[in-house]
Structure formats: structure tokens, C-alpha cells
CSV table of C-alpha atoms in Angstrom, one decimal:
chain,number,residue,atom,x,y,z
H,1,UNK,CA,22.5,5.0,12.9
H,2,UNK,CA,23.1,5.8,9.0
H,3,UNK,CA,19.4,5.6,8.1
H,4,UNK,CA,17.9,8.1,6.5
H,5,UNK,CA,14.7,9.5,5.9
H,6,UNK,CA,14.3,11.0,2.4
H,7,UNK,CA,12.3,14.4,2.4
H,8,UNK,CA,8.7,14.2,1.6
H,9,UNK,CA,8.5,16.8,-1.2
H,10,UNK,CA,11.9,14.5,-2.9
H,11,UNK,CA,9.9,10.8,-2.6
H,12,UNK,CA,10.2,9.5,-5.7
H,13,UNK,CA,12.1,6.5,-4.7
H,14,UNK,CA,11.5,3.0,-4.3
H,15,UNK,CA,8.7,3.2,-6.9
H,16,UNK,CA,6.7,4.7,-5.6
H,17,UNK,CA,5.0,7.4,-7.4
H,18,UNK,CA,6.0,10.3,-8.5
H,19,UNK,CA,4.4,13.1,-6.0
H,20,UNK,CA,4.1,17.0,-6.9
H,21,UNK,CA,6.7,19.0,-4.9
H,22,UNK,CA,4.7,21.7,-4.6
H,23,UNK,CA,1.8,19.8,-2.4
H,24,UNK,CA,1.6,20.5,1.0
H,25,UNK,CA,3.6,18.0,3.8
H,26,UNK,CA,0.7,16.6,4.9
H,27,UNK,CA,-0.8,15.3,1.5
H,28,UNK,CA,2.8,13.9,0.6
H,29,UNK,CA,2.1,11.9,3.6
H,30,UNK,CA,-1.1,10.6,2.7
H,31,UNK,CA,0.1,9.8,-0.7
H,32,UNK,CA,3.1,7.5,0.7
H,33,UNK,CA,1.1,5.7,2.8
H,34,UNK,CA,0.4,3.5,0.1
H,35,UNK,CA,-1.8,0.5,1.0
H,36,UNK,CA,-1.4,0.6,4.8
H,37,UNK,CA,-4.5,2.0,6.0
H,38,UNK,CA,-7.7,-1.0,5.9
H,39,UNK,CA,-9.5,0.9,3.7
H,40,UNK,CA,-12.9,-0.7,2.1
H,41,UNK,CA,-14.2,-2.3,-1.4
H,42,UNK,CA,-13.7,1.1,-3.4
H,43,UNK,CA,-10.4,2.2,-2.2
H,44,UNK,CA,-9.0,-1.7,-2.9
H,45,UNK,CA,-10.6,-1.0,-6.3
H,46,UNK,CA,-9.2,3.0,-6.9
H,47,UNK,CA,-5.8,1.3,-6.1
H,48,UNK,CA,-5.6,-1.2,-8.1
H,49,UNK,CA,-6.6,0.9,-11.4
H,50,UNK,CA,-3.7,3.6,-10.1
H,51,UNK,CA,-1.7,0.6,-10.5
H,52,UNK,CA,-2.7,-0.7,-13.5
H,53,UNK,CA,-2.1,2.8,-15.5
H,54,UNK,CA,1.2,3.0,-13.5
H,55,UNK,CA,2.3,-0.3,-15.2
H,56,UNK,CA,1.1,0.9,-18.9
H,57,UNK,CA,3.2,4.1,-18.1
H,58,UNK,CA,6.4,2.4,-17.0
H,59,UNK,CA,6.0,-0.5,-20.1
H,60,UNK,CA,5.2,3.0,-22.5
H,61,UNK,CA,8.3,5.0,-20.9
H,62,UNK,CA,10.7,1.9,-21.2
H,63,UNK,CA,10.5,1.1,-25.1
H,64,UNK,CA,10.2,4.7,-25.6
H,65,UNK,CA,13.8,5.2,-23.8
H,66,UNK,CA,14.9,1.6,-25.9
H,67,UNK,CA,13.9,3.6,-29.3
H,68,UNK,CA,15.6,6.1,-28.3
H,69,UNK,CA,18.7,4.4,-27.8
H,70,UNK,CA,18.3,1.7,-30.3
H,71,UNK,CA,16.8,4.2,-33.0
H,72,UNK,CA,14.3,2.3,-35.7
H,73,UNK,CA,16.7,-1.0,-35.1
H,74,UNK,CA,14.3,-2.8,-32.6
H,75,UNK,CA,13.6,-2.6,-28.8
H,76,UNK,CA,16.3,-4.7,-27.3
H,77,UNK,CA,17.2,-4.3,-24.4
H,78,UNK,CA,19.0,-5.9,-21.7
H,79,UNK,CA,16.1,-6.5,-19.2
H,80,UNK,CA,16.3,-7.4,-15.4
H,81,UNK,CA,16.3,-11.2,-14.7
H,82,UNK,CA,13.7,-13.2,-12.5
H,83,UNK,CA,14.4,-15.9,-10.0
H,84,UNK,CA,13.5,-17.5,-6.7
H,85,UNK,CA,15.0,-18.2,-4.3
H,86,UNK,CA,14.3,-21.3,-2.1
H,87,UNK,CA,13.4,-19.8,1.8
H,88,UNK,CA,12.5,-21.2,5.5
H,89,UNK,CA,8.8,-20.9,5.8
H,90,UNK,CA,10.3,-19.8,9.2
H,91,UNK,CA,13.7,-18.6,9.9
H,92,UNK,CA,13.3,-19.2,13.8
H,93,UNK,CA,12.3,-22.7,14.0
H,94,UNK,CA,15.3,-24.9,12.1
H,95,UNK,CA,12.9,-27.8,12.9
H,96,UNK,CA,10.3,-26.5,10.7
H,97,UNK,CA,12.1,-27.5,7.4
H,98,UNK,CA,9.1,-26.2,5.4
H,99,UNK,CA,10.1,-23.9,2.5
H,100,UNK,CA,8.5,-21.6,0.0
H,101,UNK,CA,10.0,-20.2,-3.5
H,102,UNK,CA,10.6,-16.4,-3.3
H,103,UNK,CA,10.8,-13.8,-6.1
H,104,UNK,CA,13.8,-11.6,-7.1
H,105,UNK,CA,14.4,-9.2,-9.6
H,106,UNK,CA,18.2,-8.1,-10.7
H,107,UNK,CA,19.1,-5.4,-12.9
H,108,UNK,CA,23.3,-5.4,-13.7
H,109,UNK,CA,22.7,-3.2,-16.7
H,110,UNK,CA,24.8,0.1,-14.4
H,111,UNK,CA,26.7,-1.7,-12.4
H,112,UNK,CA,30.4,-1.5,-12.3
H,113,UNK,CA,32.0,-4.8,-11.2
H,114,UNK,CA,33.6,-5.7,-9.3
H,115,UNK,CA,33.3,-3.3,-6.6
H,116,UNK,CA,30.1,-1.4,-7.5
H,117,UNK,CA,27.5,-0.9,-4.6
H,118,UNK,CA,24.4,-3.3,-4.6
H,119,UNK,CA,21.5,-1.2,-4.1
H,120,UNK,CA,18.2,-3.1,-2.8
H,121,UNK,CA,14.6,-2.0,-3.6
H,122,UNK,CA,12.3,-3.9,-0.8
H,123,UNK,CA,9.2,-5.5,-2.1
H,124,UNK,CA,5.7,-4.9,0.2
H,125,UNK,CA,2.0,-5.8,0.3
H,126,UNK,CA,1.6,-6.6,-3.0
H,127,UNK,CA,3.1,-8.2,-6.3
H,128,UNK,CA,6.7,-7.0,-7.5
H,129,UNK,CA,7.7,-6.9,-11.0
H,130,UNK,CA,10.7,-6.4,-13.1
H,131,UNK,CA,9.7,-2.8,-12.6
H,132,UNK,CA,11.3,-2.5,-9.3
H,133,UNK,CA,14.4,-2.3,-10.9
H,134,UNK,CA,13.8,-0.2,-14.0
H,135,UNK,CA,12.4,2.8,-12.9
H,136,UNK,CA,12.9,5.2,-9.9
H,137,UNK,CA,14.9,7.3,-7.2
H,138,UNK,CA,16.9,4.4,-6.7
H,139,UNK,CA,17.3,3.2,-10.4
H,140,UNK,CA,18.5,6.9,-11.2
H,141,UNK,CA,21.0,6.9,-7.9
H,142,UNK,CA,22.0,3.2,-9.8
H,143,UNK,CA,23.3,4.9,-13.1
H,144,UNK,CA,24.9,7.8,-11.4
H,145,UNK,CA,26.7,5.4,-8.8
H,146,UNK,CA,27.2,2.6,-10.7
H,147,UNK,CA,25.3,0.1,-8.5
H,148,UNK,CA,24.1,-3.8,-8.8
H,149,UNK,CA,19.9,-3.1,-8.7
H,150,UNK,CA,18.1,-6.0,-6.9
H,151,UNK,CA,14.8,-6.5,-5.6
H,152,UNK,CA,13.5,-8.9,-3.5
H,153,UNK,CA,9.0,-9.7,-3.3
H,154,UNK,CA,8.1,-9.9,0.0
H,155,UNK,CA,6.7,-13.4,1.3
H,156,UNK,CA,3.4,-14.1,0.9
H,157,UNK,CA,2.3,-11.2,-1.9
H,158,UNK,CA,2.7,-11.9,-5.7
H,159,UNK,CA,4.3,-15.2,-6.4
H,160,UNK,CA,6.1,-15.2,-3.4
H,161,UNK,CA,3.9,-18.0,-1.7
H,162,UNK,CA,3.2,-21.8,-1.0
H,163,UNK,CA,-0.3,-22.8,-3.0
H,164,UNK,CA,-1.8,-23.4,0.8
H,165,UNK,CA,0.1,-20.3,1.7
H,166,UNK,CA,-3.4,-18.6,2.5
H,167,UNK,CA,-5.1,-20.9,4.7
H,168,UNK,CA,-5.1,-19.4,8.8
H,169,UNK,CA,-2.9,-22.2,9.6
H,170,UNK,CA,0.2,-21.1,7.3
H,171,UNK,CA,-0.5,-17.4,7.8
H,172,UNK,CA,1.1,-17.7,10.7
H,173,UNK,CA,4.2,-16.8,9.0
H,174,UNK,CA,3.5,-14.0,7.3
H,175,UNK,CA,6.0,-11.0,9.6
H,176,UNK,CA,7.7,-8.2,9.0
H,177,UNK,CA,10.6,-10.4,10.9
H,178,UNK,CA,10.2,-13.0,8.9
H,179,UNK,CA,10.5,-10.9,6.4
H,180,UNK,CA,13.6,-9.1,7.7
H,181,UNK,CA,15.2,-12.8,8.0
H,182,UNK,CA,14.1,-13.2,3.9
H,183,UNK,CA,16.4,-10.1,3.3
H,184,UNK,CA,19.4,-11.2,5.2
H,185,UNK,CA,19.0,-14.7,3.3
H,186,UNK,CA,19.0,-13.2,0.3
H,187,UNK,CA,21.4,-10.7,1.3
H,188,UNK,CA,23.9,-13.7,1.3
H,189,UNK,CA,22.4,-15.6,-2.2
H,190,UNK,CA,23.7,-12.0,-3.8
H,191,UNK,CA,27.0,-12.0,-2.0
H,192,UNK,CA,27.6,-15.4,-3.1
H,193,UNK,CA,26.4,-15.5,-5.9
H,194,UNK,CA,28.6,-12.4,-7.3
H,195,UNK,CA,31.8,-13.2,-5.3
H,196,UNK,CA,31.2,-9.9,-3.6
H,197,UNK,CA,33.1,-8.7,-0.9
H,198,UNK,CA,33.0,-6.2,1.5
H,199,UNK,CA,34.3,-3.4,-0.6
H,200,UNK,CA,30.3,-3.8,-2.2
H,201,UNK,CA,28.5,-1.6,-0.2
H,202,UNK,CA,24.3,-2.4,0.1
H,203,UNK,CA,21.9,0.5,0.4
H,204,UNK,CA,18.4,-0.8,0.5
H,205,UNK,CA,14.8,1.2,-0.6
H,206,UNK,CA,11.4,1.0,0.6
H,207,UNK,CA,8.3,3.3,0.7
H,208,UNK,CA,5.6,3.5,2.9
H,209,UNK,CA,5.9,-0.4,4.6
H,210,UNK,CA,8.3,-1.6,2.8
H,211,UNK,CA,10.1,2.3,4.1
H,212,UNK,CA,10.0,0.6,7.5
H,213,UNK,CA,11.2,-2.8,6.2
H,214,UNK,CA,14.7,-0.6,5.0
H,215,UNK,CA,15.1,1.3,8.7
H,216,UNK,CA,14.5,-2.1,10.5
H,217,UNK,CA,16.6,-3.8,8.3
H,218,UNK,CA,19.4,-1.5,8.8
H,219,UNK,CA,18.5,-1.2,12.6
H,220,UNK,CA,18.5,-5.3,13.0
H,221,UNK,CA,21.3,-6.4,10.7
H,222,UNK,CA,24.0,-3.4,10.6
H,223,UNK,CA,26.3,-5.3,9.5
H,224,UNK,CA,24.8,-6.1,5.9
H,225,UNK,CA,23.9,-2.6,4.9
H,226,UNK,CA,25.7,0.6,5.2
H,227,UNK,CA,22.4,2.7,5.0
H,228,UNK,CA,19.2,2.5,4.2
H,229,UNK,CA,16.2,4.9,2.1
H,230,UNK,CA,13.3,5.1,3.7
H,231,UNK,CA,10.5,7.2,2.3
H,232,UNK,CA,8.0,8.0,4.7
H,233,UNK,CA,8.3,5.3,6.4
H,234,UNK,CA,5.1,5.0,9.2
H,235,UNK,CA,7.4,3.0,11.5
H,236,UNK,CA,5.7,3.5,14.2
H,237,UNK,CA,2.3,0.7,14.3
H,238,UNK,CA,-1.0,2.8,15.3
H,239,UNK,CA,-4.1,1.0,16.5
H,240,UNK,CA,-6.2,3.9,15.6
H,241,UNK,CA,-4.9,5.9,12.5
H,242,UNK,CA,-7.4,9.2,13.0
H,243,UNK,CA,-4.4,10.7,11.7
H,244,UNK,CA,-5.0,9.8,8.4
H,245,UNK,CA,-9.0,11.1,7.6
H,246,UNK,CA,-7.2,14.5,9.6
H,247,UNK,CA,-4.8,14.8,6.3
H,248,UNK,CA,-7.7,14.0,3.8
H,249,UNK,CA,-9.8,16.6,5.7
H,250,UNK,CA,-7.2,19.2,5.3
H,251,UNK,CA,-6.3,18.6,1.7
H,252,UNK,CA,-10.0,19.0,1.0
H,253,UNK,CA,-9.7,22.3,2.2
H,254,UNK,CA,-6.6,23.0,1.1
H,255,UNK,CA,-6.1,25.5,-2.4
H,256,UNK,CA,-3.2,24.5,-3.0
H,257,UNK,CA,-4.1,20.9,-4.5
H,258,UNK,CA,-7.3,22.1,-5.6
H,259,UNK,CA,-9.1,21.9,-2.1
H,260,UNK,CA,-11.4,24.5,-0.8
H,261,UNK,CA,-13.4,25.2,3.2
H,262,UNK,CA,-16.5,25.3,1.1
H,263,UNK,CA,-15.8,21.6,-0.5
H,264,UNK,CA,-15.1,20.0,2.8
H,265,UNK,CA,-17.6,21.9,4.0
H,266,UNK,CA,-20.0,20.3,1.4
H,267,UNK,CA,-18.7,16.6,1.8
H,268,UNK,CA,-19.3,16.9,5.6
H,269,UNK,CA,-23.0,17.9,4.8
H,270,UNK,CA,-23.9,15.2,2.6
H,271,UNK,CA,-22.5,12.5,4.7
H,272,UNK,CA,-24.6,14.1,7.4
H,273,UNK,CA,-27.4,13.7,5.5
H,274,UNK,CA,-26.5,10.1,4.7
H,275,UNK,CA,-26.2,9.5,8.4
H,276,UNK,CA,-29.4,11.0,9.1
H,277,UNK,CA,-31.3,8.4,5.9
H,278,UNK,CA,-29.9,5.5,7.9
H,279,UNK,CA,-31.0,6.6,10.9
H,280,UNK,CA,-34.6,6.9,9.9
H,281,UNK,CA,-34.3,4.1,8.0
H,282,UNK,CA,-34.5,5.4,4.5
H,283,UNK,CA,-32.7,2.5,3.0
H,284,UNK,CA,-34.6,2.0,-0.3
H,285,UNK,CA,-33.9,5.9,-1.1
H,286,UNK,CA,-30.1,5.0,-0.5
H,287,UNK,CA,-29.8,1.9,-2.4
H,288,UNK,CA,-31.5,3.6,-5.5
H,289,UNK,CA,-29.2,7.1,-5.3
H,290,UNK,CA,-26.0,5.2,-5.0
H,291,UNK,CA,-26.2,2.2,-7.0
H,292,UNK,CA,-25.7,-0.5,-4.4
H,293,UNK,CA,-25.8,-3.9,-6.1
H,294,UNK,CA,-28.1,-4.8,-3.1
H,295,UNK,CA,-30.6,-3.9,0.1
H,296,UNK,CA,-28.4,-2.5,3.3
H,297,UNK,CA,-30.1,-5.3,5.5
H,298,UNK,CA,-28.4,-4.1,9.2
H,299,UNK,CA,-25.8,-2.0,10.7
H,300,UNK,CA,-22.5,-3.9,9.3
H,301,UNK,CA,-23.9,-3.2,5.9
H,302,UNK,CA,-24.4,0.2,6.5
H,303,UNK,CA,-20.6,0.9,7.2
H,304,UNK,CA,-19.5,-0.9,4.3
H,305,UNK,CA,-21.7,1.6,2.6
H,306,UNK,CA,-20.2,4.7,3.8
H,307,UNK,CA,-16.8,3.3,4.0
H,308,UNK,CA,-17.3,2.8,0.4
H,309,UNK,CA,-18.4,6.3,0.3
H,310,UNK,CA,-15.7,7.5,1.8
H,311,UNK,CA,-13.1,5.5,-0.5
H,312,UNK,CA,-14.1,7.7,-3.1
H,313,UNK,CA,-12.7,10.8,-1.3
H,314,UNK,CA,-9.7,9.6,0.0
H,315,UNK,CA,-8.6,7.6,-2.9
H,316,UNK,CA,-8.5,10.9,-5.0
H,317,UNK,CA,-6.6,12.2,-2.1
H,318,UNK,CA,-4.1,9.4,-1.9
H,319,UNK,CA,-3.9,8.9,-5.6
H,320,UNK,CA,-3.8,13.1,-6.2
H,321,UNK,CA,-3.3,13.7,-9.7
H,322,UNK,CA,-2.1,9.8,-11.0
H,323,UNK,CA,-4.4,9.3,-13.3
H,324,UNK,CA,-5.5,11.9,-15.6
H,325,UNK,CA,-8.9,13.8,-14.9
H,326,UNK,CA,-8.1,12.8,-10.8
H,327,UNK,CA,-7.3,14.7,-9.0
H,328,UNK,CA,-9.0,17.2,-5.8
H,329,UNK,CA,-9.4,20.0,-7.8
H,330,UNK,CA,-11.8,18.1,-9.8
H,331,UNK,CA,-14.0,16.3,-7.3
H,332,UNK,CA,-14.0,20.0,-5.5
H,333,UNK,CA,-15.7,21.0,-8.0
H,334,UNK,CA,-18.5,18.7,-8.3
H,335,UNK,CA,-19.2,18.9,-4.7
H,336,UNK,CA,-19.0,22.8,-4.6
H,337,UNK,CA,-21.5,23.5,-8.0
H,338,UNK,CA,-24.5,24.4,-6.8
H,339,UNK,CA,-25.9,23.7,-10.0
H,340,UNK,CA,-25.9,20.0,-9.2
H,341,UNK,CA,-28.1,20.8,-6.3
H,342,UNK,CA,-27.9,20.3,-2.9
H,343,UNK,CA,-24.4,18.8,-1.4
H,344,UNK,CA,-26.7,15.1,-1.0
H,345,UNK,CA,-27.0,15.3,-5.1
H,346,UNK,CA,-23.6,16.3,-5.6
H,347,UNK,CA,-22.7,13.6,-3.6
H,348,UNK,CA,-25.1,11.3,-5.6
H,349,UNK,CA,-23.2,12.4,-8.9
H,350,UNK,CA,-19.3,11.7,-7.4
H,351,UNK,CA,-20.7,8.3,-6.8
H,352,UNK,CA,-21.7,8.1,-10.6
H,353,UNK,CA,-18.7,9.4,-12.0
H,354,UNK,CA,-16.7,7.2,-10.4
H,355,UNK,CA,-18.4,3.6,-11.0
H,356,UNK,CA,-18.3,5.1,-15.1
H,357,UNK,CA,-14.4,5.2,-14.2
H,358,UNK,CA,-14.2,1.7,-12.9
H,359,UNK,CA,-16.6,0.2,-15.1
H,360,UNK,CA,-19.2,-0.4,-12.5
H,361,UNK,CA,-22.9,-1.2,-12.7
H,362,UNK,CA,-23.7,-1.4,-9.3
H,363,UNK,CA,-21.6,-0.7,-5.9
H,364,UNK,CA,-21.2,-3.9,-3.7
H,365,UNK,CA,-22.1,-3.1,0.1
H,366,UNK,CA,-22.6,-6.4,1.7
H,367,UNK,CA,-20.9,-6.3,4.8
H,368,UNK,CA,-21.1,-10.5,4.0
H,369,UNK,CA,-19.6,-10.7,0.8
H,370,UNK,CA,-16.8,-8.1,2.3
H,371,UNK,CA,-16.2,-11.1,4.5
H,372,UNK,CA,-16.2,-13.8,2.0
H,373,UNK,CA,-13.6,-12.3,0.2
H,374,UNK,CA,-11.4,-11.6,3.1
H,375,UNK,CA,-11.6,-15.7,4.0
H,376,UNK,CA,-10.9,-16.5,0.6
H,377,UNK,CA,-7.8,-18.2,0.5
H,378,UNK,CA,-7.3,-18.8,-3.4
H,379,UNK,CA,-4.4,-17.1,-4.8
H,380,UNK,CA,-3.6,-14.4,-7.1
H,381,UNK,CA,-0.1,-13.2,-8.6
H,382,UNK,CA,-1.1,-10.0,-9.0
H,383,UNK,CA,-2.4,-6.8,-7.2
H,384,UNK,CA,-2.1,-6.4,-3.6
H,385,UNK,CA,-3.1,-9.2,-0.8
H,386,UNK,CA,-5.8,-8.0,0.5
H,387,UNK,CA,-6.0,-10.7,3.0
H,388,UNK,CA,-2.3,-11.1,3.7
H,389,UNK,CA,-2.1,-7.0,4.2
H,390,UNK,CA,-5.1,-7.7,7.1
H,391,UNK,CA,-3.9,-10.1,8.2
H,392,UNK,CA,-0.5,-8.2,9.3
H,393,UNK,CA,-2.6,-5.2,10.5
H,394,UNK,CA,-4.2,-7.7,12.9
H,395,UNK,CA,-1.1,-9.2,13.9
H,396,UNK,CA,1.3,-6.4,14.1
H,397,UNK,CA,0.3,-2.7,12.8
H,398,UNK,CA,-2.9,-1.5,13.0
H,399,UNK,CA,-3.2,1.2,10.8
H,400,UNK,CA,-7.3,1.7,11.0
H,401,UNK,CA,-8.4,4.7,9.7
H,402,UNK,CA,-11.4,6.0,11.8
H,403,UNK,CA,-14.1,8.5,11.5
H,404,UNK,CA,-14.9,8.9,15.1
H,405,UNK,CA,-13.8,12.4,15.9
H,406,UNK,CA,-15.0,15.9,14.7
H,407,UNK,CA,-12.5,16.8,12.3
H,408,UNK,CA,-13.5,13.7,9.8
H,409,UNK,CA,-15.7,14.8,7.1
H,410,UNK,CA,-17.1,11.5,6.4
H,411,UNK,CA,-19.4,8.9,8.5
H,412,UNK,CA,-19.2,8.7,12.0
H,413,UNK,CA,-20.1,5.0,11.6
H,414,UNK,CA,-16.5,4.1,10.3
H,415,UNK,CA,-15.4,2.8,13.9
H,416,UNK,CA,-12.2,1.5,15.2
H,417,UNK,CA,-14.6,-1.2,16.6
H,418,UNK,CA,-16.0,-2.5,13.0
H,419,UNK,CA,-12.2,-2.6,12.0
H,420,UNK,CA,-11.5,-4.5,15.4
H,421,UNK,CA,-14.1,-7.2,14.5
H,422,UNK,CA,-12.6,-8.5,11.2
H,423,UNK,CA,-9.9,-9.2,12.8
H,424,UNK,CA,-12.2,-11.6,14.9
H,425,UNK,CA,-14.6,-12.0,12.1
H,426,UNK,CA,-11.6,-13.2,9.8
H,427,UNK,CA,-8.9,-14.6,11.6
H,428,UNK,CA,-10.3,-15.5,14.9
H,429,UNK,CA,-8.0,-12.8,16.5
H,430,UNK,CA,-9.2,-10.9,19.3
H,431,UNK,CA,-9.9,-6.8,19.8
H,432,UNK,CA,-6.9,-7.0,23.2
H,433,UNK,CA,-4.5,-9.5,21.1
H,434,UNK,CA,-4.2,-6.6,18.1
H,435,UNK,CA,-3.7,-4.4,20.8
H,436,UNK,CA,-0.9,-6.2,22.5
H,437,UNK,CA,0.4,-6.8,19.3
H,438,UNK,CA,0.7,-3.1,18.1
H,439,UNK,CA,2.5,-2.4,21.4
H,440,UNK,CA,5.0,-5.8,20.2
H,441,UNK,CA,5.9,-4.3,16.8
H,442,UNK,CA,6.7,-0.7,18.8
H,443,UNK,CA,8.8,-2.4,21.4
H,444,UNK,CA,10.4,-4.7,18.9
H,445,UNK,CA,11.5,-1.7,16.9
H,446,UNK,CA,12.0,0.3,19.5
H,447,UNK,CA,9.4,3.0,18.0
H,448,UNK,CA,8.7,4.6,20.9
H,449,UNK,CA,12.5,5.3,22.5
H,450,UNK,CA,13.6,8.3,20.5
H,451,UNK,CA,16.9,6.7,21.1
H,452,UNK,CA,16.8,4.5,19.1
């Protein structure tokens, strides 16, 4: 086929975020997988402030460039327009003649009519914004090319969704062929709506999910794009991502972004001696160290504790150097001063630094309340779905990271099983049917014929 995949150290594409070329393969890995892993309360937290000072940068580099251009005269620009476009709540059932409104973005400021290229960003599990087509790889490759920029909000995330679209009943179609079958529909709204012909060739953009949206798209309809980006795409589903606390384990050790043997070395200890409180039952002692907004009452609780834990680590892994003062070279060094005191009180003092970031009083563990808000079906514009995103893990991907073998510096306690049982605890979906639906997706996509 014509797909592509972008090299890791070049992802800047798609919007994602802009990654240092001089980090090792494996951490510019971790970084794209933005999102997919079902990470815990923390790590939904970290990600959504990355996002929010990724936002104040792109509105701060925009009228900056508009001043620029404009001089002292105003910021005027000629912004990206917003629509919707009327869909199928399901493409394969013509009897179904539910419908939903979905987002677009559409940027004609570079684009050389009538026979420019259309180039299309993908949208993923969470919100778009006007963004999507200002900023980026593909934006750039828009100027120099001359292309139409348009970007489409995947169903379900953002505004993208029916008022009930939440409840178990309608989440039934929430795909990624569904949303392959948004994209061809759209795909023709352009076409039409342009008078564009066949001399306008389509690239389309995604990174991370939205990276495997692009190849399938281009692998399913052929005959709509010519070729597609796909940055670090993880297109093949995983049940059981251990592959993912390997990479944070190695960037921890790793120099070259600030890691160090002797600060993995030091996380692995105090989570040992975490493990080893909770075993003996030292529960008050934990809950007054770490801030938890309440008592760890049984074994779920205590994995949402670690997990949350953990979060802390691999969001400054994921999120390397996006915010300023975050980075590994920085948490190294808290966990390797001895000053501190032992690795157990260094760990004690990470936890404090970051709730000060995130404007924290207390960490909530509840392994209930983790649950409540999973079932909550009220809607939000903005951010990511948290409980659209787990619901597609359950239903197609996987992606749970583990803690289960030796390499994994963190709690042993963070289980492919306790993932498994949201699925059950949540949507009623059982450990075998997210099994046989990882094996689907792969088979569907044909992830595991090389051929292909």
C-alpha cells in the first residue's frame, strides 16, 4: 500500500506534540501513545493539564504569528470554520435511521483551488478544536503544498455526540468502523461540497489512535485517499500492554532524558516498601504519607492507590519535558537525593509536589468513586472521554498496562485482572469477550499477516 509510517524522532504531525529528536526510540514511543493505555485518576488528571497548557501555547503562538503579519493593525485573521455534519448513528444498519451531529474543522487559508490536495487531520479519544488545523506537521506540509486542511472529531468525543449518547445502550456504536464509515461520509460532504474532482488528491493524519484510524482508512477505502500519515500508530490491539511500563522502566534509567539505574533503582524500592505496608496492613501510615482523601478499605482500593502512584511516574514519562519544570531529569532527582531520606520519603515528597502542581488537597483512591465516574453518563465537550475511550478498550483494543512482570518498577498489584473487571464492573462485558474482541480488531485489520 502507500501508507506510511512517519519516523519516530520526525512525529510532530497530526498535533501531536512536539517530541525532542534527540530522545531515545523507545521514549518517542511512549510519548505517542497518547491516551491509549487505561491508566488511573492521576494520569487522566496529568493529561488533561498537558492539554490545557498545550491549548494556552497554540492560542499564544497564533496571535503572536497574526501580529506578526498584521503588525500593531489588529489580530485578524482568517480562522478555520466549524460545522457538523448530520451522520448514521450506524452506517451498517440503513434501518436504523438514528442520526447524530458531527464536528468538522476546515482551514482554506493555503489551499490552491481548484486542484490543491485536501489534506485530513483525524480526530481521536477526545475533543477537537479549531486547532487541528492551525498548527502542525501537516499544517506546515499544507502551506508548502498548497492543500485544503480539514479535520473531522471522531463520534462520540467532544461535541461529536447524541445527549443520551452515553448510556450502555447507545454505546454500542461507538467503533473504530464506525468511525472509518464517518470518514468516508465525510469524505464525500468535502468532495461535494467543493466540486472537487479527482485531480484533489486526500492525504489524511493521525497520531497514536487516530495513527491507526489513517492506515485503516487507507487500507479499507483506497479509493478515497492516495496515502495516509500515520505517526506511531499502535495498530496492532494488545490485551496486555507490559510493553508499555518496560519503556517507562527504561527511560528511568536512561541518561539521556535525564534518567539514571540508581533512580529506577530507587522507585522500585519505595514501591516495594508500599507493597510490603499493605501487606501488613499499615493503612493509616499510608493514607497520612500520601494524602489520600480517604481510608483504603480492601484490595480494589489498594490498586487504585498505587496505580495512582504509578501515574505520577509515567505521566512525566509520557508528557517528558511539556510543561515546564517536567520532565525525568527532574523527578530523578528527587528520588535519587538522599538528603530526602530514604527512597519511601522521596517517594512521599513526589507525591507532594505533584498534588501542589494540580492544585490538590487530598489524592482520591476509592476504588468506588473510580467506578462512579466511569458509569457516569453526563456529557462533557471537552477533555478526553474517559468512559467512551474504556469503553473501546473493552470492546476492541485492550491496551492495559500491567505491572505483573519483573522489569516494572512499580506495584505488582496493577493486574491485567483489575483492568479485566471494569470492563465487567462497567459495561457488563466479560474477561473472554475482550479477549475475542482484541483478536476481532487484529483479524479485521489484518494486524497480524505481515502481508498486509
Amino acid at each position: 500500500t502507500l501508507f506510511r509510517s512517519l519516523p519516530e524522532s520526525s512525529v510532530r504531525a497530526a498535533g501531536m506534540r512536539g517530541l525532542c529528536g534527540s530522545a531515545p526510540l523507545a521514549l518517542l514511543l511512549l510519548q505517542s501513545l497518547l491516551g491509549l493505555v487505561a491508566a488511573g485518576a492521576n494520569f487522566r488528571l496529568i493529561r488533561q493539564k498537558v492539554l490545557q497548557y498545550q491549548e494556552i501555547q497554540f492560542m499564544k503562538e497564533f496571535y503572536y504569528r497574526e501580529k506578526l503579519h498584521l503588525g500593531n493593525a489588529g489580530v485578524v485573521g482568517n480562522e478555520p470554520v466549524e460545522g457538523y455534519l448530520r451522520q448514521p448513528l450506524d452506517h451498517f444498519n440503513r434501518q436504523n435511521n438514528a442520526t447524530y451531529n458531527q464536528r468538522y474543522w476546515i482551514n482554506e487559508a493555503y489551499w490552491q483551488r481548484p486542484y490543491g490536495p485536501v489534506f485530513l487531520y483525524i480526530g481521536g479519544e477526545g475533543s477537537l478544536s479549531q486547532f487541528a488545523v492551525m498548527f502542525g506537521e501537516h499544517v506546515e506540509l499544507a502551506q508548502k503544498h498548497g492543500a485544503l486542511l480539514v479535520a473531522l472529531e471522531h463520534r462520540y468525543y467532544g461535541t461529536s455526540i447524541n445527549l443520551d449518547g452515553l448510556l450502555l445502550v447507545n454505546l454500542q456504536f461507538l467503533s473504530s468502523q464506525q468511525a472509518l464509515a464517518d470518514l468516508a461520509s465525510f469524505h464525500l460532504y468535502v468532495t461535494q461540497k467543493y466540486s472537487l474532482t479527482k485531480k484533489n488528491t486526500w492525504i489524511c493524519f493521525g497520531g497514536s489512535y487516530p495513527g491507526s484510524l489513517s492506515a485503516w482508512f487507507r487500507l479499507k477505502f483506497p479509493h478515497l485517499v492516495y496515502a495516509a500519515v500515520s505517526s506511531s500508530a499502535p495498530v496492532k490491539a494488545e490485551l496486555d500492554f507490559t510493553g508499555y511500563n518496560k519503556v517507562v522502566s527504561q527511560s528511568l534509567s536512561d541518561p539521556v532524558v535525564g534518567g539514571s539505574v540508581k533512580c529506577r533503582e530507587a522507585i522500585s524500592e519505595a514501591f516495594d516498601t508500599v507493597d510490603h505496608m499493605l501487606q501488613a496492613a499499615n493503612i493509616s501510615q499510608l493514607v497520612k504519607d500520601f494524602k489520600s482523601c480517604e481510608s483504603l478499605n480492601n484490595n480494589d482500593d489498594y490498586m487504585e492507590f498505587v496505580s495512582n502512584l504509578a501515574d505520577i511516574f509515567m505521566g512525566v514519562v509520557q508528557y517528558n519535558m511539556e510543561m515546564p519544570n517536567y520532565d525525568i531529569s527532574k523527578i530523578c532527582s528527587i528520588m535519587t537525593d538522599e538528603s530526602l531520606g530514604n527512597s519511601y520519603n522521596r517517594l512521599i515528597v513526589i507525591n507532594q509536589k505533584y498534588m501542589e502542581r494540580m492544585a490538590l488537597n487530598c489524592v482520591q483512591n476509592s476504588h468506588q468513586k473510580a467506578l462512579d465516574r466511569m458509569k457516569n453518563t453526563s456529557l462533557s465537550a471537552v477533555g478526553v472521554g474517559e468512559r467512551q475511550w474504556y469503553f473501546q478498550t473493552c470492546t476492541e483494543f485492550g491496551y492495559y498496562q500491567t505491572c505483573e512482570d519483573k522489569t516494572c518498577p512499580f506495584s505488582q498489584r496493577m493486574t491485567l485482572k483489575s483492568q479485566l473487571e471494569l470492563c465487567s464492573q462497567v459495561f457488563g462485558i466479560s474477561a473472554d469477550s475482550v479477549q475475542a474482541s482484541v483478536q476481532f480488531t487484529n483479524e479485521y485489520y489484518g494486524a497480524d499477516r505481515k502481508s498486509t
